Short mmCIF file of N, CA and C in Angstrom, two decimals:
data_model
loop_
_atom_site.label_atom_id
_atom_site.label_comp_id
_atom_site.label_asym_id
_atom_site.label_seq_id
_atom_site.Cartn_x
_atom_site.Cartn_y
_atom_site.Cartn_z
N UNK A 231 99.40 88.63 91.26
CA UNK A 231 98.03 88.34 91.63
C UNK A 231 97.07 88.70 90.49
N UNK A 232 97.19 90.06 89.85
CA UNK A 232 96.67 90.27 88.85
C UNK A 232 96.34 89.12 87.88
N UNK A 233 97.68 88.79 87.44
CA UNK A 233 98.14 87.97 86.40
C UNK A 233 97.38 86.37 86.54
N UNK A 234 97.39 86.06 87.90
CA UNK A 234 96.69 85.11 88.33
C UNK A 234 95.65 85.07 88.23
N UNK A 235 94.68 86.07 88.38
CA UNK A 235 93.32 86.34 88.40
C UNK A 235 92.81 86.07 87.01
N UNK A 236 93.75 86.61 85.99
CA UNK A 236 93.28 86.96 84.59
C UNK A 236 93.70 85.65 83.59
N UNK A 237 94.67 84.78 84.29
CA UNK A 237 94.82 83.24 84.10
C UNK A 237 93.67 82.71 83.80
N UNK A 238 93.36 82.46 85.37
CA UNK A 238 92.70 81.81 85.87
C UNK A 238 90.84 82.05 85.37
N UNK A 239 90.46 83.17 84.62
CA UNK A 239 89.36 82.93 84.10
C UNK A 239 88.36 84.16 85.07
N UNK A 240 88.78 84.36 85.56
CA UNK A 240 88.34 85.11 86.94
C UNK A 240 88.21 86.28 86.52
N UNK A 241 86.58 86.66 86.21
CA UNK A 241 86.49 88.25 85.44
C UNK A 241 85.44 88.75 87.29
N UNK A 242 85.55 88.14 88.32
CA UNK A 242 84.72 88.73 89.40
C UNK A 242 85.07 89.94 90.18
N UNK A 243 84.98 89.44 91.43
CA UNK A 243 85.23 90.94 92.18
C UNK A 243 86.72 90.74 92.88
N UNK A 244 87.12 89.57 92.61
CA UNK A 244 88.99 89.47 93.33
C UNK A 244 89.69 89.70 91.96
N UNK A 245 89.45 89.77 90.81
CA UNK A 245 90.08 90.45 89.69
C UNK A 245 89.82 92.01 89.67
N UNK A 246 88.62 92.37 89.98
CA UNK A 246 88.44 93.98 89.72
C UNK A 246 88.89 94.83 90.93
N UNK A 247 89.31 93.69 92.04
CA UNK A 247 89.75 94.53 93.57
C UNK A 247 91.57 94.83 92.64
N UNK A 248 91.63 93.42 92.06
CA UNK A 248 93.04 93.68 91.93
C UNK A 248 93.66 95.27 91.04
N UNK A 249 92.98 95.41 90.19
CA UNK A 249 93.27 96.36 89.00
C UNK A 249 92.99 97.43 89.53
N UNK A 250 91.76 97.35 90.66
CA UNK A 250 91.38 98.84 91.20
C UNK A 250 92.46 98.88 92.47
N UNK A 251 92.71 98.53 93.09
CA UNK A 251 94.27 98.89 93.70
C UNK A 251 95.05 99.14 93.27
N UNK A 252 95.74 98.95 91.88
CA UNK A 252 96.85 99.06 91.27
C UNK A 252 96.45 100.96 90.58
N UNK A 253 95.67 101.14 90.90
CA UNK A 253 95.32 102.25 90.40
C UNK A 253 95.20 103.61 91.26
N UNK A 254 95.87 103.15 92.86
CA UNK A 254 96.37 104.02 93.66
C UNK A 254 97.66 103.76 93.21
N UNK A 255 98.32 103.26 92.62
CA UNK A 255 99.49 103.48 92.36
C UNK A 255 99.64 104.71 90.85
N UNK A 256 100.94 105.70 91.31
CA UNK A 256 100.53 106.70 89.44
C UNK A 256 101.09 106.42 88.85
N UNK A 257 100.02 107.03 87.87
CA UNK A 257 99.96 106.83 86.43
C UNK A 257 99.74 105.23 85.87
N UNK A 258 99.14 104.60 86.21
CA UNK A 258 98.97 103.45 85.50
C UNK A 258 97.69 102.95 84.43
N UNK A 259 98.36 103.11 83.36
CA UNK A 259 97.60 103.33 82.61
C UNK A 259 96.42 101.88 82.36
N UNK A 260 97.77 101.02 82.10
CA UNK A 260 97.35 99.43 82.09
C UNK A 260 96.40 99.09 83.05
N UNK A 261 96.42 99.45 84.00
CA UNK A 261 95.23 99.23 84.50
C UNK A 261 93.51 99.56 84.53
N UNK A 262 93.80 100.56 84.37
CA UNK A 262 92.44 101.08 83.57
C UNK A 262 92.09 100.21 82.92
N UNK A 263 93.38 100.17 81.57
CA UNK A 263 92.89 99.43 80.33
C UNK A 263 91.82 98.12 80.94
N UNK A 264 92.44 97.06 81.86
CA UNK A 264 92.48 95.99 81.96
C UNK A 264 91.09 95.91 83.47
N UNK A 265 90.96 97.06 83.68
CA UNK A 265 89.87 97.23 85.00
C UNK A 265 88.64 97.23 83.75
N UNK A 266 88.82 97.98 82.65
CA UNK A 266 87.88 98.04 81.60
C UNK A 266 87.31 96.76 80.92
N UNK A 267 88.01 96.25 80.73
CA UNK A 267 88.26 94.76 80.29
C UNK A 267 87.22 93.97 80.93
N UNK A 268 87.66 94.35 82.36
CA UNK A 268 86.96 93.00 83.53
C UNK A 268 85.68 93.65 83.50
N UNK A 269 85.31 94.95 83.13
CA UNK A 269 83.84 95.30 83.70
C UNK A 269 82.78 94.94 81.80
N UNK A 270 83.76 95.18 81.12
CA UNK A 270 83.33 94.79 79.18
C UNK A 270 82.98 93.01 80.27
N UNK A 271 83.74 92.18 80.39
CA UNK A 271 83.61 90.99 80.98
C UNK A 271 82.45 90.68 81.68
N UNK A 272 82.03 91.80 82.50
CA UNK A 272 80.73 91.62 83.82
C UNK A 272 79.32 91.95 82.86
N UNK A 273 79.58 92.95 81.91
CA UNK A 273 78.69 92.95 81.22
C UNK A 273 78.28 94.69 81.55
N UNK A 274 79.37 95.16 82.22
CA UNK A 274 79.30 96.76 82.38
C UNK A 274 80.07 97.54 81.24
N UNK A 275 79.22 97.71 80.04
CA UNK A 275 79.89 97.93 79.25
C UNK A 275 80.14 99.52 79.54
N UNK A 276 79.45 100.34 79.80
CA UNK A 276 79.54 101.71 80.22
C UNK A 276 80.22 101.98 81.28
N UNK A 277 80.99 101.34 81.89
CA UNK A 277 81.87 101.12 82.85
C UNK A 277 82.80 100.53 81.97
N UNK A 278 82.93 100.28 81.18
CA UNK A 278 83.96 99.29 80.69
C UNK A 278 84.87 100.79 79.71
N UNK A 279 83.46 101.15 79.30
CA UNK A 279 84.10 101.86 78.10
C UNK A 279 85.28 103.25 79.13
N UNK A 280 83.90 104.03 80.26
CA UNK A 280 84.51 104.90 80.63
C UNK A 280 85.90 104.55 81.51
N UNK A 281 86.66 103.24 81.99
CA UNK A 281 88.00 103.25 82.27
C UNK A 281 88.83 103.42 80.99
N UNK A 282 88.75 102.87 79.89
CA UNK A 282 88.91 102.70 78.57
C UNK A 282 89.52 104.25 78.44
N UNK A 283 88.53 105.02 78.49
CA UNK A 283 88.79 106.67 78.34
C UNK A 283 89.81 106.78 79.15
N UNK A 284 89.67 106.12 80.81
CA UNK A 284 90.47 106.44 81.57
C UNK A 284 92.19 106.48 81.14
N UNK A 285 91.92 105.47 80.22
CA UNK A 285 93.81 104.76 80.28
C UNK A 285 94.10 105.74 78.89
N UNK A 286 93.51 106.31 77.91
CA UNK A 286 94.12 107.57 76.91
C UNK A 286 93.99 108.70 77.54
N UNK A 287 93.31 109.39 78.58
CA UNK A 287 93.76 110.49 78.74
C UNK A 287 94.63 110.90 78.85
N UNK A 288 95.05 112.34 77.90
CA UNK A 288 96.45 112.89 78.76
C UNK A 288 96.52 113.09 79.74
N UNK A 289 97.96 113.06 80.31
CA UNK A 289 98.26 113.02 82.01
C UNK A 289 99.03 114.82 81.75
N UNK A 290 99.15 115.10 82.86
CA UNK A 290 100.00 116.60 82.54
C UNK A 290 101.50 116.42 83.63
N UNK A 291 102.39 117.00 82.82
CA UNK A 291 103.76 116.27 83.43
C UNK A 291 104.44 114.98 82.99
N UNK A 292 103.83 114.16 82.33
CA UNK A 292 104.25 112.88 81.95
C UNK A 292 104.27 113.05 80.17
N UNK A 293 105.67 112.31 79.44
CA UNK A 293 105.36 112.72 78.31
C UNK A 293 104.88 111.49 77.63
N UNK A 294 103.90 111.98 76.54
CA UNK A 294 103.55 111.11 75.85
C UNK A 294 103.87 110.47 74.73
N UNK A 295 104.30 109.08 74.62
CA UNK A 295 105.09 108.78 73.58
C UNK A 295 104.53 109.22 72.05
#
């Protein structure tokens, strides 16, 4: 669905539902990245940037490559 959304041209609110669900799932980093993306897209760049942060933070317990 994601993938579909981001096909399809679709930077709205059924692309940003998608990425922000995937983000009850852990540790996903990619999503952030790509929730960042869609809001750089909306024109929320300060939203855009702070998921951005979201997807480099260290996690604790998880190693980092």
């Amino acid at each position: 669905m994601h993938y579909q959304a981001q096909m399809e041209g679709d930077y709205g609110p059924r692309r940003q539902s998608c990425y922000q669900s995937s983000l009850e799932l852990p540790s996903h980093r990619q999503a952030h990245t790509f929730l960042g993306w869609t809001y750089h897209f909306q024109g929320r760049i300060e939203d855009a940037i702070a998921e951005c942060k979201r997807a480099i933070e260290p996690r604790s317990g998880i190693r980092q490559p």
